[in-house]
């Protein structure tokens, strides 16, 4: 059985093709989902891709959060559906309150685009199972509003519960609190991060192939759940 | 407005620019947003509650922002 991974296109999404390609390279079946359609077409997992949904109007991800497809995704994510938010997708997950905190303007006010080293802090989520805790990976980072913020109590809680999934290495690129690049929900099925693993899945176009394990991890997770 | 504990890099950039332009004596700058909503009919408590709900769920992100709602009479109405 092939794992079906939905990738949502919003008006202004940019990276849904790359995400679909990454899913395919990982041996799963990409399924195109549409922001205006409530149906998730029986997928086993969902990716919210990067880009500038709705022109980033109001706040990044704020309008996408109220789209028909997100209503279903929020409901299913609460019931355990694996959901990965990359960059703009991470912003949507925070706006939806599926993940705590928020993403704000980079502290230096510049758009940043570079290959970024990260440390895997939690290899026990639906999207990081095929990594090992402590792995160091390099994937592209490209955003203007990637500063992760939350109040001290929330940050302490995330640390105590092991819900910081990725941390920036080699210098904090955007002023994120505690160098946080990605977080997960308590159940570990919802993960969001600012860097782009889908751009690091083959030697021809990426700096590394370090991102591929995200997309193989979800298949591992889905299959394990089926046999459990 | 961003909550006081949230860093406001845009406000800081504005503050740093002020002395260069000859505007001295500004200790701090915080940058926020303002929405002007024109409502159908009079703004009673029910309408105001709906606007607050709108602000809480959509216009502001209460994880990082505070908001307040004020009623102003438009020129057209005051005539």
Tab-separated table of C-alpha atoms in Angstrom:
chain	number	residue	atom	x	y	z
A	1	UNK	CA	0.000	0.000	0.000
A	2	UNK	CA	1.338	3.431	-0.926
A	3	UNK	CA	1.044	6.264	1.573
A	4	UNK	CA	-1.051	9.117	0.167
A	5	UNK	CA	0.284	12.529	1.160
A	6	UNK	CA	-1.867	15.579	0.368
A	7	UNK	CA	-0.197	18.877	-0.525
A	8	UNK	CA	-2.459	21.936	-0.334
A	9	UNK	CA	-2.325	24.756	-2.868
A	10	UNK	CA	-3.474	28.167	-1.582
A	11	UNK	CA	-3.576	31.323	-3.710
A	12	UNK	CA	0.044	32.447	-3.412
A	13	UNK	CA	1.568	29.056	-2.535
A	14	UNK	CA	4.998	28.611	-4.141
A	15	UNK	CA	6.487	25.330	-3.047
A	16	UNK	CA	3.700	22.808	-3.510
A	17	UNK	CA	5.356	21.273	-6.601
A	18	UNK	CA	8.624	20.795	-4.720
A	19	UNK	CA	6.737	19.247	-1.814
A	20	UNK	CA	4.883	16.892	-4.167
A	21	UNK	CA	8.160	15.919	-5.789
A	22	UNK	CA	9.750	15.259	-2.404
A	23	UNK	CA	6.828	12.997	-1.474
A	24	UNK	CA	7.284	11.081	-4.715
A	25	UNK	CA	11.045	10.718	-4.275
A	26	UNK	CA	10.354	9.310	-0.823
A	27	UNK	CA	8.226	6.572	-2.377
A	28	UNK	CA	4.821	7.934	-1.369
A	29	UNK	CA	1.988	9.204	-3.552
A	30	UNK	CA	1.472	12.975	-3.684
A	31	UNK	CA	-2.168	14.115	-3.815
A	32	UNK	CA	-2.988	17.701	-4.811
A	33	UNK	CA	-5.445	19.399	-2.429
A	34	UNK	CA	-7.162	22.734	-3.054
A	35	UNK	CA	-7.695	25.503	-0.485
A	36	UNK	CA	-11.336	25.981	-1.498
A	37	UNK	CA	-12.216	22.298	-1.214
A	38	UNK	CA	-13.100	20.816	2.168
A	39	UNK	CA	-12.245	17.297	1.032
A	40	UNK	CA	-8.890	15.765	1.939
A	41	UNK	CA	-9.416	12.979	-0.630
A	42	UNK	CA	-8.676	10.220	1.897
A	43	UNK	CA	-5.011	11.137	2.330
A	44	UNK	CA	-2.893	9.660	5.130
A	45	UNK	CA	-1.053	12.921	5.820
A	46	UNK	CA	-1.046	16.577	4.744
A	47	UNK	CA	1.674	19.097	3.904
A	48	UNK	CA	1.038	22.856	4.055
A	49	UNK	CA	3.684	24.247	1.707
A	50	UNK	CA	5.691	27.458	1.678
A	51	UNK	CA	4.828	30.613	-0.197
A	52	UNK	CA	2.816	33.746	0.446
A	53	UNK	CA	-0.771	32.566	0.810
A	54	UNK	CA	-3.258	35.394	0.233
A	55	UNK	CA	-0.301	37.734	-0.275
A	56	UNK	CA	0.581	37.496	3.435
A	57	UNK	CA	-2.181	40.085	3.959
A	58	UNK	CA	-3.223	40.810	7.568
A	59	UNK	CA	-0.559	38.428	8.940
A	60	UNK	CA	1.297	35.514	7.336
A	61	UNK	CA	-1.055	32.517	7.303
A	62	UNK	CA	-3.912	34.399	8.981
A	63	UNK	CA	-6.335	34.285	6.066
A	64	UNK	CA	-5.362	30.778	4.896
A	65	UNK	CA	-6.265	29.560	8.369
A	66	UNK	CA	-9.950	30.268	7.631
A	67	UNK	CA	-10.047	28.537	4.218
A	68	UNK	CA	-12.425	25.569	3.748
A	69	UNK	CA	-9.605	23.019	3.503
A	70	UNK	CA	-8.115	24.234	6.802
A	71	UNK	CA	-11.394	23.605	8.631
A	72	UNK	CA	-11.071	19.909	7.794
A	73	UNK	CA	-7.320	19.834	8.408
A	74	UNK	CA	-7.672	21.399	11.868
A	75	UNK	CA	-10.328	18.843	12.809
A	76	UNK	CA	-8.336	15.878	11.445
A	77	UNK	CA	-5.054	17.090	12.932
A	78	UNK	CA	-6.686	17.127	16.351
A	79	UNK	CA	-7.716	13.506	15.701
A	80	UNK	CA	-4.136	12.493	14.848
A	81	UNK	CA	-3.650	13.106	11.112
A	82	UNK	CA	0.062	13.829	10.419
A	83	UNK	CA	0.373	17.461	9.258
A	84	UNK	CA	3.609	19.198	8.268
A	85	UNK	CA	3.771	22.978	7.855
A	86	UNK	CA	6.792	24.366	6.061
A	87	UNK	CA	7.516	28.112	6.289
A	88	UNK	CA	4.159	29.702	5.361
A	89	UNK	CA	2.604	26.382	6.387
A	90	UNK	CA	4.216	26.714	9.830
A	91	UNK	CA	2.748	30.212	10.084
A	92	UNK	CA	-0.693	28.752	9.261
A	93	UNK	CA	-0.346	26.083	11.957
A	94	UNK	CA	0.485	28.761	14.539
A	95	UNK	CA	-2.401	30.960	13.376
A	96	UNK	CA	-4.675	27.892	13.667
A	97	UNK	CA	-3.406	27.280	17.221
A	98	UNK	CA	-2.475	23.733	16.252
A	99	UNK	CA	1.021	24.787	17.295
A	100	UNK	CA	1.874	27.304	20.017
A	101	UNK	CA	3.626	30.635	19.454
A	102	UNK	CA	3.835	32.850	16.395
A	103	UNK	CA	6.246	33.869	13.646
A	104	UNK	CA	7.288	37.519	13.489
A	105	UNK	CA	9.473	39.758	11.357
A	106	UNK	CA	13.136	38.661	11.265
A	107	UNK	CA	14.945	40.723	13.915
A	108	UNK	CA	17.328	42.216	11.303
A	109	UNK	CA	14.349	43.061	9.023
A	110	UNK	CA	15.919	41.431	5.964
A	111	UNK	CA	14.585	38.581	3.895
A	112	UNK	CA	17.041	35.736	4.348
A	113	UNK	CA	17.876	33.010	1.822
A	114	UNK	CA	20.658	30.579	2.622
A	115	UNK	CA	21.518	26.978	3.363
A	116	UNK	CA	20.915	26.506	7.071
A	117	UNK	CA	22.308	23.935	9.478
A	118	UNK	CA	19.821	22.483	11.960
A	119	UNK	CA	19.962	20.002	14.789
A	120	UNK	CA	17.225	17.393	15.097
A	121	UNK	CA	16.082	17.662	18.718
A	122	UNK	CA	13.159	15.249	18.554
A	123	UNK	CA	13.190	12.176	16.307
A	124	UNK	CA	9.932	10.861	17.718
A	125	UNK	CA	7.381	12.843	15.685
A	126	UNK	CA	5.382	11.677	12.662
A	127	UNK	CA	7.725	13.658	10.403
A	128	UNK	CA	11.150	13.024	11.977
A	129	UNK	CA	11.146	9.286	12.758
A	130	UNK	CA	13.751	8.460	10.122
A	131	UNK	CA	16.250	10.842	11.740
A	132	UNK	CA	18.136	10.216	14.970
A	133	UNK	CA	18.080	12.712	17.802
A	134	UNK	CA	21.162	14.912	17.526
A	135	UNK	CA	21.478	14.551	13.724
A	136	UNK	CA	22.716	17.702	12.016
A	137	UNK	CA	21.153	18.511	8.667
A	138	UNK	CA	21.483	21.340	6.115
A	139	UNK	CA	18.432	22.573	4.208
A	140	UNK	CA	17.514	25.923	2.594
A	141	UNK	CA	15.959	28.683	4.682
A	142	UNK	CA	14.142	31.557	2.941
A	143	UNK	CA	11.788	33.930	4.696
A	144	UNK	CA	11.169	37.435	5.951
A	145	UNK	CA	9.003	36.544	8.943
A	146	UNK	CA	10.672	33.574	10.564
A	147	UNK	CA	11.297	34.789	14.097
A	148	UNK	CA	9.694	32.240	16.415
A	149	UNK	CA	8.189	33.865	19.520
A	150	UNK	CA	6.099	32.635	22.443
A	151	UNK	CA	5.840	33.657	26.078
A	152	UNK	CA	8.438	32.294	28.515
A	153	UNK	CA	6.018	29.815	30.060
A	154	UNK	CA	5.165	28.312	26.672
A	155	UNK	CA	8.856	28.136	25.726
A	156	UNK	CA	9.662	26.387	29.023
A	157	UNK	CA	6.810	23.956	28.431
A	158	UNK	CA	8.009	23.183	24.892
A	159	UNK	CA	11.530	22.516	26.189
A	160	UNK	CA	10.330	20.379	29.107
A	161	UNK	CA	8.081	18.271	26.898
A	162	UNK	CA	10.707	17.836	24.177
A	163	UNK	CA	8.522	19.633	21.662
A	164	UNK	CA	11.316	21.692	20.111
A	165	UNK	CA	11.942	19.562	17.016
A	166	UNK	CA	14.680	21.595	15.297
A	167	UNK	CA	17.146	24.216	16.449
A	168	UNK	CA	19.277	26.538	14.310
A	169	UNK	CA	23.020	25.869	14.311
A	170	UNK	CA	25.836	28.198	13.264
A	171	UNK	CA	24.098	31.414	14.293
A	172	UNK	CA	20.479	32.360	14.783
A	173	UNK	CA	19.252	33.604	11.377
A	174	UNK	CA	16.162	35.553	12.462
A	175	UNK	CA	15.999	36.179	16.201
A	176	UNK	CA	13.921	33.093	16.991
A	177	UNK	CA	13.627	32.572	20.730
A	178	UNK	CA	15.989	29.860	21.980
A	179	UNK	CA	17.154	29.218	18.389
A	180	UNK	CA	13.914	27.347	17.673
A	181	UNK	CA	13.460	26.408	13.994
A	182	UNK	CA	10.563	23.969	14.404
A	183	UNK	CA	8.113	22.638	16.986
A	184	UNK	CA	5.516	19.893	17.364
A	185	UNK	CA	2.182	19.501	19.153
A	186	UNK	CA	1.873	17.311	22.250
A	187	UNK	CA	0.830	14.255	20.222
A	188	UNK	CA	3.736	14.593	17.760
A	189	UNK	CA	1.571	14.376	14.627
A	190	UNK	CA	1.693	18.101	13.791
A	191	UNK	CA	5.120	19.594	13.002
A	192	UNK	CA	5.984	23.070	11.735
A	193	UNK	CA	9.324	24.565	10.762
A	194	UNK	CA	10.608	27.593	8.873
A	195	UNK	CA	13.421	25.902	6.829
A	196	UNK	CA	12.554	23.972	3.675
A	197	UNK	CA	13.321	20.222	3.697
A	198	UNK	CA	11.478	19.819	0.361
A	199	UNK	CA	14.263	21.799	-1.354
A	200	UNK	CA	16.908	19.353	-0.127
A	201	UNK	CA	15.830	16.027	-1.573
A	202	UNK	CA	18.128	15.466	-4.558
A	203	UNK	CA	21.734	16.300	-5.423
A	204	UNK	CA	20.894	18.143	-8.653
A	205	UNK	CA	18.854	20.936	-7.059
A	206	UNK	CA	19.514	20.921	-3.329
A	207	UNK	CA	22.519	21.622	-1.112
A	208	UNK	CA	22.066	18.128	0.384
A	209	UNK	CA	19.492	15.360	0.419
A	210	UNK	CA	19.030	15.813	4.163
A	211	UNK	CA	15.379	16.789	3.787
A	212	UNK	CA	14.228	13.496	2.297
A	213	UNK	CA	13.850	11.796	5.692
A	214	UNK	CA	10.841	14.058	6.497
A	215	UNK	CA	8.931	12.455	3.673
A	216	UNK	CA	10.057	8.879	4.347
A	217	UNK	CA	9.315	9.400	8.062
A	218	UNK	CA	5.647	10.023	7.428
A	219	UNK	CA	5.325	6.745	5.500
A	220	UNK	CA	7.027	4.952	8.385
A	221	UNK	CA	4.587	6.640	10.786
A	222	UNK	CA	1.506	5.825	8.742
A	223	UNK	CA	2.504	2.193	8.253
A	224	UNK	CA	3.367	1.718	11.904
A	225	UNK	CA	-0.030	2.998	12.892
A	226	UNK	CA	-1.642	0.487	10.515
A	227	UNK	CA	0.179	-2.474	12.020
A	228	UNK	CA	-0.217	-1.275	15.604
B	1	UNK	CA	-0.298	46.400	18.990
B	2	UNK	CA	2.446	43.879	19.662
B	3	UNK	CA	2.426	42.909	23.332
B	4	UNK	CA	5.065	44.746	25.367
B	5	UNK	CA	7.189	41.615	25.798
B	6	UNK	CA	7.350	40.923	22.040
B	7	UNK	CA	10.354	42.395	20.264
B	8	UNK	CA	9.358	44.944	17.607
B	9	UNK	CA	12.254	45.171	15.125
B	10	UNK	CA	10.280	47.519	12.834
B	11	UNK	CA	9.628	49.967	15.656
B	12	UNK	CA	13.300	49.809	16.612
B	13	UNK	CA	14.375	50.567	13.044
B	14	UNK	CA	12.068	53.604	13.027
B	15	UNK	CA	13.465	54.760	16.343
B	16	UNK	CA	17.047	54.460	15.083
B	17	UNK	CA	16.186	56.499	11.995
B	18	UNK	CA	14.671	59.411	13.929
B	19	UNK	CA	17.854	61.089	15.251
B	20	UNK	CA	19.365	60.894	11.760
B	21	UNK	CA	16.431	62.969	10.555
B	22	UNK	CA	16.804	65.497	13.356
B	23	UNK	CA	13.986	64.170	15.553
B	24	UNK	CA	15.571	63.781	18.964
B	25	UNK	CA	14.243	62.714	22.337
B	26	UNK	CA	12.233	59.638	21.311
B	27	UNK	CA	12.894	56.900	23.853
B	28	UNK	CA	10.968	54.061	22.224
B	29	UNK	CA	8.856	53.334	19.139
B	30	UNK	CA	6.341	50.500	18.837
B	31	UNK	CA	4.576	49.968	15.522
B	32	UNK	CA	1.013	48.649	15.315
B	33	UNK	CA	-1.995	48.306	13.039
B	34	UNK	CA	-5.283	50.168	12.840
B	35	UNK	CA	-8.431	48.902	11.169
B	36	UNK	CA	-11.310	51.255	10.392
B	37	UNK	CA	-14.629	49.435	10.096
B	38	UNK	CA	-17.768	51.182	8.907
B	39	UNK	CA	-20.853	49.440	10.246
B	40	UNK	CA	-24.399	49.330	8.929
B	41	UNK	CA	-26.675	51.062	11.428
B	42	UNK	CA	-25.955	52.163	14.992
B	43	UNK	CA	-23.165	50.548	17.015
B	44	UNK	CA	-24.861	49.131	20.100
B	45	UNK	CA	-23.401	46.673	22.608
B	46	UNK	CA	-24.334	43.656	20.478
B	47	UNK	CA	-22.530	45.059	17.450
B	48	UNK	CA	-19.570	46.046	19.590
B	49	UNK	CA	-19.352	42.523	20.996
B	50	UNK	CA	-19.296	41.127	17.475
B	51	UNK	CA	-16.495	43.521	16.517
B	52	UNK	CA	-14.506	42.466	19.581
B	53	UNK	CA	-15.041	38.829	18.606
B	54	UNK	CA	-13.818	39.683	15.096
B	55	UNK	CA	-10.719	41.343	16.535
B	56	UNK	CA	-10.007	38.459	18.897
B	57	UNK	CA	-10.385	35.670	16.336
B	58	UNK	CA	-9.167	37.275	13.136
B	59	UNK	CA	-7.892	40.853	13.053
B	60	UNK	CA	-5.414	40.359	15.894
B	61	UNK	CA	-3.261	37.377	16.797
B	62	UNK	CA	-3.702	37.411	20.566
B	63	UNK	CA	-0.652	35.175	21.010
B	64	UNK	CA	1.525	38.201	20.263
B	65	UNK	CA	-0.836	41.183	19.959
B	66	UNK	CA	-3.203	43.179	22.180
B	67	UNK	CA	-6.090	45.148	20.740
B	68	UNK	CA	-8.667	47.657	21.765
B	69	UNK	CA	-11.879	48.725	20.084
B	70	UNK	CA	-13.081	52.333	19.918
B	71	UNK	CA	-16.227	53.826	18.460
B	72	UNK	CA	-15.916	56.992	16.398
B	73	UNK	CA	-18.720	58.900	14.697
B	74	UNK	CA	-18.128	59.526	11.018
B	75	UNK	CA	-18.514	63.033	9.563
B	76	UNK	CA	-21.494	61.875	7.548
B	77	UNK	CA	-23.319	60.683	10.682
B	78	UNK	CA	-22.579	63.778	12.741
B	79	UNK	CA	-24.084	66.114	10.155
